[in-house]
Amino acid sequence: MKQVSLALAISLAISVTAQTASATVTDQDILNDHTITSQVVTNGMGLQGQRFSPLKQINQGNVKKLLPVWSFSFGGEKQRGQEAQPIVHDGVMYVTGSYSRVFAIDIKSGEELWQYDARLPDGIMPCCDVINRGAAIYGDLLYFGTLDAKLVALDRMTGKVKWAKKIGDYKAGYSITAAPTIVEGKVITGVSGGEFGIIGKIEARDAKTGELVWSRPTIEGHMGMLNGKESTMTGTKNATWPGDMWKFGGGATWLGGTYDPETRSIFYGTGNPAPWNSHLRPGDNLYSTSRIAINPDNGEIKWHYQTTPNDGWDYDGVNEVVSFNQGGKKLAATADRNGFFYVFNREEGKLVNATPFVRDITWAKSIDLKTGRPVYDDANRPGNPTASEDGKKGKSVFAVPSFLGGKNWMPMAYSQETELFYVPSNEWGMEIWNEPVNYKKGAAYLGAGFTIKPLFEEYIGSLKAIDPKSGKIVWEYKNNAPLWGGVMTTAGGLVFTGTPEGYLKAFDSKTGKELWKFQTGSGIVGSPITWEQDGEQYVSVVSGWGGAVPLWGGEVAKRVKELNQGGSVWTFKIPN
């Protein structure tokens, strides 16, 4: 009888919490997310993606007292990689899990309010694990993308589906893994699937109805859409793509975007051109491996900057564009897979600086600051298979960084106090060679083989504090396994990130000294957040090892093969 009464009490408490979590999320909530400490309603802890919190109740002096207050499990049968950043609003945490799931959690008790599981069909083709990186909220709806390439809107009080829209054909390789972005009443999404020869695109939908407002393909030659009609072509057909290669050109927008209200620009990165074999597609192959500024009203490209023209190493240019102001200038920074850290003027995309942030880069000697183009080392481009004796395998080269990148998807952070960027990076290279390939719907479209290898015995992962004014590395923390999780920094002088070994760690933002760590039981590949509730500061992170490293890591995967999978959210505070 007591057990029944207790269960009823818990059920009633959860019901009351769900009913009181009724305050709608407004445009102002989203625009001011970086300053409102009682919430986290955007991926990036602010539309500009700085992942900086002005909270400082938890600081260098007391972070060692940080303890867990609750942990919530995603369930044991669907673990795999957990790369989400939670969002928090009005007493509720919303977090996505592997296999396109969403959980609503009471932030005081850690109790589940509701759970939504997408009904995924057989035959989905995720490139790099069955992950999901987060959701967005606006009004009374919660939005997230699925592995079968749908954008779903849920009632955030109940988890019931309000509408669902097909974004692409999953049988052709399309999927969605990134968190959507809300911009001026529109839901902005990208697509995954570049390894299958899909066409990348950025789309805006009416947040209330899901109806398409505009669509902008990211490979030249394809037509955009605006209000149900064709608008303008992306670029000029065959200007930088030969023949029909543009029809299956890749350029996936798989990481999601940021938004700068000062210039009213949506920033997205675009992935590798398809196939990987660059000898099949001579030319710059726009707009692959680029950063693109988009007009939020009509989807037109305002400017672009291409980091790796005629990419032959799978150096996706999707890495996040983080807006910041210094010296009276409107700037933006991005740490590219290709190993260079770029700073440019975000009003017109003009390059300000580009410096290496990982060691021993081989594919390029430098970045020409006048032209903005890399100075290639042609000897370190994989060879053309047609030049080989059998026509089946081109000359192999050892390239640094590996195709998993100097920095992959894991987001960096920027501190408004130290004016430093905190970049999760990895030091590795790869043997890579080209092979013949033809496009076939739903089949891998690579035309390359590879083996990833660590550069150093003592470490692979490296968290670096970078001064954007000079590109100088101010401090570095080295980690045995690759770093694959996001970073957060706070006004308390702290930098938080997780490791595949399972630790959430806090560092001194000025010196890099490790101040605190906690073992979560599985590798951390998600992004931490912090917020304030009832006068207390909380920190949360998703734990659950997986992602691309154990699937694609080659010799590197051997170093992490003993790490445990999992799926949970850990929430911490300093006890009273």
Coordinates of C-alpha atoms in Angstrom, one line a residue:
M1 CA 0.0 0.0 0.0
K2 CA 2.8 2.4 0.9
Q3 CA 4.5 1.6 -2.5
V4 CA 1.3 2.4 -4.4
S5 CA 0.9 5.7 -2.5
L6 CA 4.5 6.7 -3.1
A7 CA 4.1 6.0 -6.8
L8 CA 0.9 8.0 -7.0
A9 CA 2.6 10.9 -5.2
I10 CA 5.5 10.9 -7.6
S11 CA 3.1 10.7 -10.6
L12 CA 1.1 13.7 -9.2
A13 CA 4.2 15.7 -8.6
I14 CA 5.4 15.1 -12.1
S15 CA 2.0 16.0 -13.5
V16 CA 2.0 19.3 -11.5
T17 CA 5.5 20.1 -12.8
A18 CA 4.5 19.5 -16.4
Q19 CA 1.4 21.7 -16.0
T20 CA 3.4 24.6 -14.5
A21 CA 6.1 24.4 -17.2
S22 CA 3.8 26.5 -19.4
A23 CA 5.7 29.7 -20.1
T24 CA 6.2 29.9 -23.9
V25 CA 9.6 30.5 -25.4
T26 CA 9.7 33.8 -27.2
D27 CA 11.9 35.4 -29.8
Q28 CA 13.4 37.6 -27.0
D29 CA 14.1 34.5 -24.9
I30 CA 16.1 33.1 -27.8
L31 CA 17.9 36.3 -28.8
N32 CA 18.9 36.9 -25.1
D33 CA 19.8 33.3 -24.3
H34 CA 23.4 34.1 -23.7
T35 CA 22.5 36.6 -20.9
I36 CA 19.5 34.9 -19.3
T37 CA 21.0 32.7 -16.6
S38 CA 17.8 30.8 -15.7
Q39 CA 17.6 29.0 -19.1
V40 CA 19.5 27.4 -22.0
V41 CA 17.1 27.5 -25.0
T42 CA 19.6 27.4 -27.8
N43 CA 22.2 25.0 -29.0
G44 CA 25.4 26.9 -28.3
M45 CA 24.1 28.6 -25.1
G46 CA 23.3 31.6 -27.3
L47 CA 22.6 32.1 -31.0
Q48 CA 26.1 33.2 -31.7
G49 CA 27.5 29.9 -30.3
Q50 CA 30.0 31.3 -27.8
R51 CA 29.0 28.7 -25.1
F52 CA 29.9 31.3 -22.4
S53 CA 27.9 31.8 -19.2
P54 CA 28.0 34.9 -17.1
L55 CA 27.3 32.7 -14.0
K56 CA 30.1 32.6 -11.4
Q57 CA 28.7 31.1 -8.3
I58 CA 30.7 28.0 -9.3
N59 CA 34.3 29.4 -9.6
Q60 CA 37.9 28.5 -9.3
G61 CA 37.8 28.7 -5.6
N62 CA 34.9 26.3 -4.9
V63 CA 34.6 24.1 -8.0
K64 CA 36.3 21.3 -6.1
K65 CA 33.1 21.0 -4.0
L66 CA 30.9 20.3 -7.1
L67 CA 28.8 17.1 -6.6
P68 CA 26.1 15.3 -8.5
V69 CA 22.5 15.9 -7.5
W70 CA 20.9 13.5 -9.9
S71 CA 21.5 11.2 -12.9
F72 CA 19.0 10.2 -15.5
S73 CA 19.4 7.0 -17.7
F74 CA 18.4 6.8 -21.3
G75 CA 17.9 3.1 -21.0
G76 CA 20.2 0.1 -21.5
E77 CA 19.2 -1.2 -24.9
K78 CA 19.9 1.9 -27.1
Q79 CA 23.2 3.2 -25.9
R80 CA 25.7 4.1 -28.7
G81 CA 27.0 7.7 -28.9
Q82 CA 25.3 10.5 -27.0
E83 CA 26.4 13.8 -28.5
A84 CA 23.5 16.0 -27.3
Q85 CA 23.6 19.4 -25.6
P86 CA 20.6 19.6 -23.2
I87 CA 18.3 22.6 -23.2
V88 CA 16.5 24.0 -20.1
H89 CA 13.4 26.1 -19.8
D90 CA 10.9 26.7 -17.0
G91 CA 11.9 23.9 -14.8
V92 CA 12.3 21.3 -17.5
M93 CA 15.3 19.8 -19.3
Y94 CA 14.9 18.5 -22.8
V95 CA 17.6 16.2 -24.2
T96 CA 17.9 14.0 -27.2
G97 CA 19.4 10.5 -27.2
S98 CA 20.7 8.0 -29.8
Y99 CA 18.2 6.5 -32.2
S100 CA 16.2 9.8 -32.5
R101 CA 14.7 9.9 -29.0
V102 CA 13.7 12.9 -26.8
F103 CA 13.4 13.1 -23.0
A104 CA 11.8 15.7 -20.9
I105 CA 13.1 15.8 -17.3
D106 CA 12.2 17.7 -14.1
I107 CA 15.4 19.6 -13.4
K108 CA 14.9 19.5 -9.6
S109 CA 14.3 15.8 -9.2
G110 CA 15.7 14.2 -12.3
E111 CA 12.3 12.5 -12.9
E112 CA 11.1 11.8 -16.4
L113 CA 8.1 13.8 -17.5
W114 CA 7.8 12.2 -21.0
Q115 CA 9.7 10.4 -23.6
Y116 CA 9.3 10.3 -27.4
D117 CA 10.8 7.6 -29.6
A118 CA 10.8 8.1 -33.4
R119 CA 9.7 5.1 -35.4
L120 CA 12.7 4.6 -37.5
P121 CA 12.4 2.4 -40.6
D122 CA 14.8 -0.3 -41.6
G123 CA 17.5 0.8 -44.0
I124 CA 18.5 4.1 -42.4
M125 CA 22.1 5.0 -43.3
P126 CA 23.8 7.2 -40.7
C127 CA 27.4 7.9 -41.6
C128 CA 28.9 8.2 -38.1
D129 CA 26.8 6.5 -35.4
V130 CA 23.1 6.8 -34.6
I131 CA 23.6 10.1 -32.7
N132 CA 21.5 13.2 -32.2
R133 CA 23.0 16.6 -31.1
G134 CA 20.0 18.3 -29.6
A135 CA 16.7 20.0 -29.9
A136 CA 15.2 23.5 -30.2
I137 CA 12.2 25.1 -28.5
Y138 CA 9.9 28.0 -29.6
G139 CA 6.5 28.8 -28.3
D140 CA 5.0 25.6 -27.0
L141 CA 6.8 23.3 -29.4
L142 CA 10.0 21.4 -29.3
Y143 CA 11.8 20.5 -32.6
F144 CA 14.4 17.9 -33.5
G145 CA 15.6 15.9 -36.5
T146 CA 15.6 12.2 -37.0
L147 CA 17.8 9.6 -38.6
D148 CA 15.3 9.1 -41.4
A149 CA 15.5 12.8 -42.3
K150 CA 12.4 14.2 -40.8
L151 CA 11.9 17.4 -38.8
V152 CA 9.5 16.7 -35.9
A153 CA 7.6 19.2 -33.8
L154 CA 6.4 18.0 -30.4
D155 CA 4.1 19.5 -27.8
R156 CA 6.8 20.3 -25.2
M157 CA 4.3 19.7 -22.4
T158 CA 3.2 16.2 -23.5
G159 CA 5.7 15.0 -26.1
K160 CA 2.9 14.5 -28.6
V161 CA 3.6 15.0 -32.3
K162 CA 2.2 18.3 -33.7
W163 CA 3.7 18.0 -37.1
A164 CA 6.5 16.2 -39.0
K165 CA 8.1 17.1 -42.3
K166 CA 10.2 15.0 -44.6
I167 CA 13.5 16.8 -45.3
G168 CA 15.1 14.3 -47.6
D169 CA 15.0 10.7 -48.8
Y170 CA 16.7 8.4 -46.2
K171 CA 17.1 5.7 -48.9
A172 CA 19.4 8.1 -50.8
G173 CA 21.5 8.6 -47.6
Y174 CA 19.8 11.7 -46.1
S175 CA 19.5 12.0 -42.3
I176 CA 19.4 14.7 -39.7
T177 CA 21.7 14.7 -36.6
A178 CA 22.1 18.4 -35.8
A179 CA 20.1 20.5 -33.5
P180 CA 17.8 23.0 -35.3
T181 CA 18.1 26.7 -34.9
I182 CA 15.2 29.2 -34.4
V183 CA 15.6 32.5 -36.2
E184 CA 12.9 35.1 -36.3
G185 CA 10.0 32.5 -36.1
K186 CA 11.6 30.1 -38.5
V187 CA 13.2 26.7 -37.9
I188 CA 16.5 26.4 -39.7
T189 CA 17.9 22.9 -40.5
G190 CA 20.6 21.2 -42.4
V191 CA 21.1 17.6 -43.6
S192 CA 23.6 14.8 -43.1
G193 CA 24.7 12.3 -45.7
G194 CA 27.7 13.6 -47.7
E195 CA 29.3 10.2 -47.9
F196 CA 26.3 9.0 -50.0
G197 CA 26.5 11.8 -52.7
I198 CA 23.4 13.7 -51.4
I199 CA 23.1 17.5 -52.0
G200 CA 23.6 19.6 -48.9
K201 CA 21.0 22.3 -48.2
I202 CA 19.9 24.8 -45.6
E203 CA 16.2 25.2 -45.1
A204 CA 13.8 27.5 -43.2
R205 CA 10.3 26.4 -42.1
D206 CA 7.5 28.3 -40.4
A207 CA 7.9 27.3 -36.8
K208 CA 4.2 27.0 -36.2
T209 CA 3.2 25.0 -39.3
G210 CA 6.4 23.4 -40.6
E211 CA 5.7 24.8 -44.1
L212 CA 8.8 25.5 -46.2
V213 CA 9.7 29.2 -46.4
W214 CA 13.0 28.8 -48.3
S215 CA 15.6 26.2 -49.3
R216 CA 19.2 26.9 -50.3
P217 CA 21.3 24.0 -51.8
T218 CA 25.0 24.2 -51.0
I219 CA 26.3 22.8 -54.3
E220 CA 26.4 25.1 -57.4
G221 CA 23.9 24.4 -60.2
H222 CA 21.0 23.5 -57.9
M223 CA 17.9 25.8 -57.6
G224 CA 16.8 27.4 -54.4
M225 CA 13.2 27.7 -53.3
L226 CA 11.3 30.7 -51.8
N227 CA 7.6 30.6 -50.8
G228 CA 6.8 27.5 -52.9
K229 CA 8.5 28.7 -56.1
E230 CA 12.0 28.4 -57.6
S231 CA 14.1 31.4 -56.6
T232 CA 17.8 31.5 -57.7
M233 CA 20.5 29.0 -58.6
T234 CA 23.2 28.4 -56.2
G235 CA 26.3 29.7 -57.9
T236 CA 26.8 29.1 -61.7
K237 CA 26.4 25.6 -63.0
N238 CA 29.7 24.0 -64.0
A239 CA 31.7 27.0 -62.9
T240 CA 33.8 25.0 -60.5
W241 CA 32.4 21.5 -61.1
P242 CA 33.1 19.4 -64.2
G243 CA 30.4 17.7 -66.2
D244 CA 27.6 16.1 -64.1
M245 CA 29.6 15.8 -60.9
W246 CA 27.6 18.6 -59.3
K247 CA 24.5 16.4 -59.3
F248 CA 25.8 14.3 -56.5
G249 CA 28.2 16.8 -55.0
G250 CA 27.9 16.4 -51.3
G251 CA 28.4 19.5 -49.3
A252 CA 26.3 18.2 -46.4
T253 CA 25.3 20.8 -43.7
W254 CA 25.3 18.2 -41.0
L255 CA 26.5 20.2 -37.9
G256 CA 23.8 22.9 -37.8
G257 CA 24.2 26.7 -37.7
T258 CA 24.6 29.8 -35.7
Y259 CA 22.9 33.2 -36.1
D260 CA 24.3 36.7 -35.7
P261 CA 21.5 39.3 -35.0
E262 CA 24.0 42.2 -35.5
T263 CA 24.5 41.4 -39.2
R264 CA 21.3 39.3 -39.5
S265 CA 23.3 36.4 -40.9
I266 CA 22.7 32.7 -40.5
F267 CA 26.1 31.0 -40.6
Y268 CA 26.5 27.4 -41.8
G269 CA 29.4 25.2 -42.6
T270 CA 29.3 22.8 -45.6
G271 CA 30.9 19.4 -45.8
N272 CA 33.2 17.6 -48.2
P273 CA 32.6 17.4 -51.9
A274 CA 31.6 14.0 -53.2
P275 CA 33.3 11.7 -53.9
W276 CA 36.5 12.0 -51.8
N277 CA 38.6 11.3 -55.0
S278 CA 39.4 14.8 -56.0
H279 CA 40.8 13.8 -59.4
L280 CA 37.3 13.1 -60.6
R281 CA 36.2 16.7 -59.9
P282 CA 38.9 19.3 -60.8
G283 CA 38.0 22.8 -59.7
D284 CA 37.1 24.5 -56.4
N285 CA 33.8 22.5 -56.1
L286 CA 31.8 25.3 -54.6
Y287 CA 30.1 25.6 -52.1
S288 CA 31.6 22.5 -50.4
T289 CA 34.0 22.9 -47.4
S290 CA 32.9 26.5 -47.0
R291 CA 31.4 28.8 -44.4
I292 CA 28.3 30.5 -45.8
A293 CA 26.4 33.5 -44.6
I294 CA 22.7 33.3 -45.4
N295 CA 20.0 36.0 -45.5
P296 CA 17.3 34.8 -43.1
D297 CA 14.5 36.4 -45.1
N298 CA 15.0 34.6 -48.5
G299 CA 17.8 32.1 -48.1
E300 CA 20.2 34.0 -50.5
I301 CA 23.9 33.6 -49.9
K302 CA 25.4 36.9 -48.7
W303 CA 29.0 35.7 -48.7
H304 CA 31.1 32.5 -48.5
Y305 CA 34.6 31.5 -47.5
Q306 CA 36.0 28.2 -48.7
T307 CA 38.6 26.6 -46.4
T308 CA 39.7 23.7 -48.6
P309 CA 39.0 24.2 -52.3
N310 CA 39.0 20.9 -54.3
D311 CA 39.1 19.0 -51.0
G312 CA 40.9 15.6 -51.4
W313 CA 41.1 14.6 -47.7
D314 CA 37.5 14.8 -46.4
Y315 CA 38.2 18.0 -44.5
D316 CA 34.5 18.9 -44.0
G317 CA 34.1 22.6 -43.5
V318 CA 31.1 22.3 -41.2
N319 CA 32.8 23.5 -38.0
E320 CA 30.7 26.1 -36.2
V321 CA 31.1 29.8 -36.9
V322 CA 31.3 31.7 -33.6
S323 CA 30.6 35.4 -33.6
F324 CA 32.5 37.8 -31.3
N325 CA 33.5 41.4 -31.2
Q326 CA 37.0 42.7 -30.5
G327 CA 38.6 46.0 -31.1
G328 CA 35.3 47.5 -32.4
K329 CA 35.2 44.9 -35.2
K330 CA 32.5 42.3 -35.9
L331 CA 34.5 39.1 -36.2
A332 CA 33.8 35.4 -36.4
A333 CA 36.1 32.4 -35.8
T334 CA 36.1 28.8 -36.9
A335 CA 38.5 25.9 -36.2
D336 CA 38.5 23.8 -39.3
R337 CA 38.9 20.1 -39.8
N338 CA 41.9 20.9 -42.0
G339 CA 43.9 22.0 -38.9
F340 CA 43.7 25.8 -39.4
F341 CA 42.0 28.3 -37.1
Y342 CA 40.4 31.1 -39.1
V343 CA 39.2 34.6 -38.1
F344 CA 37.3 36.7 -40.5
N345 CA 35.1 39.8 -40.7
R346 CA 31.6 38.5 -40.4
E347 CA 30.0 41.4 -42.3
E348 CA 31.6 40.4 -45.7
G349 CA 33.6 37.2 -44.9
K350 CA 37.0 38.8 -45.5
L351 CA 39.8 36.7 -43.9
V352 CA 41.6 38.4 -41.1
N353 CA 43.9 35.6 -39.9
A354 CA 44.5 31.9 -40.3
T355 CA 47.0 29.9 -38.2
P356 CA 47.6 26.2 -37.6
F357 CA 46.2 24.8 -34.2
V358 CA 47.5 21.2 -34.6
R359 CA 51.0 20.0 -35.3
D360 CA 52.7 18.8 -38.5
I361 CA 50.1 19.7 -41.0
T362 CA 51.1 18.2 -44.4
W363 CA 48.3 19.0 -46.9
A364 CA 49.1 22.8 -47.0
K365 CA 52.1 24.9 -46.2
S366 CA 50.1 27.9 -45.0
I367 CA 47.1 30.1 -45.8
D368 CA 47.7 33.1 -48.1
L369 CA 46.1 36.0 -46.2
K370 CA 45.7 38.1 -49.3
T371 CA 43.8 35.5 -51.4
G372 CA 42.4 33.5 -48.5
R373 CA 43.5 30.3 -50.3
P374 CA 45.7 27.5 -49.0
V375 CA 49.2 27.1 -50.3
Y376 CA 49.0 23.4 -51.2
D377 CA 51.8 20.9 -50.9
D378 CA 50.9 19.0 -54.1
A379 CA 53.1 16.0 -53.1
N380 CA 50.7 15.4 -50.2
R381 CA 47.5 15.0 -52.2
P382 CA 46.4 11.4 -52.7
G383 CA 47.4 10.1 -56.2
N384 CA 45.2 9.7 -59.2
P385 CA 44.2 6.0 -59.7
T386 CA 44.2 6.4 -63.5
A387 CA 47.9 7.1 -63.3
S388 CA 48.7 3.8 -61.5
E389 CA 49.6 0.6 -63.3
D390 CA 46.3 -1.2 -62.7
G391 CA 44.1 1.9 -62.5
K392 CA 42.6 0.7 -59.2
K393 CA 44.6 2.5 -56.5
G394 CA 46.4 5.8 -56.6
K395 CA 49.6 6.8 -54.7
S396 CA 49.1 6.6 -51.0
V397 CA 50.2 9.6 -48.9
F398 CA 50.4 10.2 -45.1
A399 CA 48.2 13.3 -44.5
V400 CA 47.9 15.4 -41.3
P401 CA 45.4 15.9 -39.9
S402 CA 43.4 12.8 -40.5
F403 CA 40.0 13.1 -42.1
L404 CA 38.4 13.1 -38.6
G405 CA 40.1 16.5 -38.4
G406 CA 42.1 18.8 -36.2
K407 CA 38.7 19.5 -34.8
N408 CA 35.6 17.6 -35.7
W409 CA 32.0 18.3 -34.7
M410 CA 32.7 19.1 -31.0
P411 CA 32.0 22.7 -30.4
M412 CA 34.5 25.2 -29.0
A413 CA 33.8 28.0 -26.5
Y414 CA 34.7 31.7 -26.3
S415 CA 35.2 33.6 -23.1
Q416 CA 34.2 37.2 -23.1
E417 CA 36.5 37.7 -20.1
T418 CA 39.8 36.1 -21.2
E419 CA 39.0 36.7 -24.9
L420 CA 40.3 33.3 -25.7
F421 CA 38.8 30.4 -27.6
Y422 CA 38.9 26.9 -26.0
V423 CA 39.2 24.4 -28.8
P424 CA 38.9 20.6 -28.5
S425 CA 41.3 19.1 -31.0
N426 CA 43.1 15.9 -31.9
E427 CA 46.6 15.1 -33.1
W428 CA 46.4 12.3 -35.7
G429 CA 47.2 11.6 -39.3
M430 CA 46.1 9.0 -42.0
E431 CA 47.3 6.9 -44.8
I432 CA 44.9 7.8 -47.6
W433 CA 44.7 6.7 -51.3
N434 CA 42.2 7.2 -54.1
E435 CA 40.2 4.6 -55.9
P436 CA 37.7 4.6 -58.8
V437 CA 34.1 5.1 -57.9
N438 CA 30.7 5.7 -59.5
Y439 CA 27.6 7.1 -57.9
K440 CA 24.8 4.7 -57.0
K441 CA 21.8 5.8 -54.9
G442 CA 22.1 4.7 -51.3
A443 CA 25.7 3.4 -51.6
A444 CA 28.8 4.9 -50.1
Y445 CA 30.4 7.4 -52.5
L446 CA 34.0 7.7 -51.4
G447 CA 36.5 6.6 -54.0
A448 CA 39.2 6.5 -51.2
G449 CA 40.7 4.2 -48.6
F450 CA 42.3 5.2 -45.4
T451 CA 43.9 4.2 -42.1
I452 CA 44.0 6.7 -39.1
K453 CA 47.1 6.7 -36.9
P454 CA 48.0 8.7 -33.8
L455 CA 51.0 11.1 -34.1
F456 CA 52.2 10.7 -30.6
E457 CA 52.3 7.9 -28.1
E458 CA 51.5 10.0 -25.0
Y459 CA 48.3 11.7 -26.2
I460 CA 45.8 12.2 -29.1
G461 CA 43.3 14.7 -27.6
S462 CA 44.3 18.3 -26.9
L463 CA 42.2 21.1 -25.4
K464 CA 43.8 24.3 -26.5
A465 CA 43.3 27.9 -25.4
I466 CA 43.8 30.1 -28.5
D467 CA 44.2 33.8 -28.7
P468 CA 42.2 34.9 -31.9
K469 CA 44.3 38.1 -32.3
S470 CA 47.5 36.2 -32.9
G471 CA 46.6 32.5 -33.3
K472 CA 48.9 31.8 -30.4
I473 CA 48.2 28.7 -28.2
V474 CA 48.1 30.1 -24.7
W475 CA 47.8 26.7 -22.9
E476 CA 47.1 23.1 -23.8
Y477 CA 45.7 20.1 -21.9
K478 CA 46.7 16.7 -23.4
N479 CA 44.5 13.7 -23.2
N480 CA 45.3 10.1 -24.0
A481 CA 42.1 9.3 -26.0
P482 CA 40.7 11.6 -28.7
L483 CA 38.6 14.5 -27.4
W484 CA 35.1 14.3 -28.9
G485 CA 32.9 16.4 -26.6
G486 CA 32.0 20.1 -26.6
V487 CA 33.4 22.8 -24.4
M488 CA 31.8 25.5 -22.1
T489 CA 33.3 28.4 -20.3
T490 CA 32.0 30.7 -17.5
A491 CA 32.6 34.0 -15.8
G492 CA 33.7 31.9 -12.8
G493 CA 37.0 31.5 -14.6
L494 CA 36.3 27.9 -15.6
V495 CA 36.4 25.8 -18.7
F496 CA 34.4 22.5 -18.7
T497 CA 34.7 19.6 -21.1
G498 CA 34.4 15.8 -21.0
T499 CA 36.7 13.0 -22.0
P500 CA 36.2 9.5 -23.6
E501 CA 37.6 8.0 -20.4
G502 CA 34.4 9.2 -18.7
Y503 CA 35.5 12.3 -16.8
L504 CA 33.8 15.7 -16.8
K505 CA 36.6 18.1 -16.0
A506 CA 36.9 21.8 -15.0
F507 CA 40.0 23.8 -15.9
D508 CA 41.3 27.3 -14.9
S509 CA 40.4 29.4 -18.0
K510 CA 43.6 31.4 -17.8
T511 CA 46.2 28.7 -17.1
G512 CA 44.6 25.4 -18.1
K513 CA 45.2 23.9 -14.6
E514 CA 42.8 21.0 -13.9
L515 CA 40.7 22.0 -10.9
W516 CA 38.0 19.2 -10.7
K517 CA 36.9 16.0 -12.3
F518 CA 34.1 13.5 -11.9
Q519 CA 33.8 10.0 -13.4
T520 CA 30.4 9.5 -15.1
G521 CA 30.8 5.8 -16.0
S522 CA 30.9 6.2 -19.8
G523 CA 32.8 8.4 -22.2
I524 CA 31.6 12.0 -22.7
V525 CA 31.0 13.1 -26.2
G526 CA 28.2 15.6 -25.5
S527 CA 28.4 19.3 -24.6
P528 CA 28.0 20.7 -21.0
I529 CA 25.7 23.5 -20.0
T530 CA 25.1 25.6 -16.9
W531 CA 22.1 27.5 -15.6
E532 CA 20.7 29.0 -12.4
Q533 CA 17.6 27.6 -10.5
D534 CA 16.3 29.0 -7.2
G535 CA 19.5 30.9 -6.7
E536 CA 21.9 28.0 -7.3
Q537 CA 24.1 27.3 -10.3
Y538 CA 23.8 23.8 -11.9
V539 CA 26.0 22.1 -14.5
S540 CA 24.8 19.2 -16.7
V541 CA 26.3 17.0 -19.3
V542 CA 25.3 13.9 -21.3
S543 CA 27.5 10.8 -20.9
G544 CA 27.6 8.0 -23.4
W545 CA 30.6 6.9 -25.5
G546 CA 30.3 6.5 -29.2
G547 CA 30.3 8.6 -32.4
A548 CA 32.7 8.4 -35.3
V549 CA 35.9 7.5 -33.5
P550 CA 35.2 3.8 -32.6
L551 CA 33.6 3.3 -36.1
W552 CA 36.2 5.0 -38.3
G553 CA 39.2 5.3 -36.1
G554 CA 41.5 2.7 -37.5
E555 CA 44.6 2.3 -35.2
V556 CA 43.2 5.0 -33.0
A557 CA 40.1 2.9 -32.3
K558 CA 42.3 0.3 -30.6
R559 CA 43.2 2.9 -28.0
V560 CA 39.6 3.3 -27.0
K561 CA 38.2 -0.2 -27.5
E562 CA 37.9 -0.9 -23.8
L563 CA 35.8 2.2 -23.1
N564 CA 32.2 1.5 -21.9
Q565 CA 29.1 2.6 -23.7
G566 CA 26.2 4.3 -21.8
G567 CA 23.5 6.8 -22.0
S568 CA 22.7 9.2 -19.2
V569 CA 22.5 12.9 -18.1
W570 CA 24.5 14.0 -15.0
T571 CA 23.6 17.2 -13.1
F572 CA 25.8 18.8 -10.5
K573 CA 25.8 21.7 -8.0
I574 CA 27.7 22.7 -4.9
P575 CA 25.7 21.6 -1.8
N576 CA 24.4 24.2 0.6

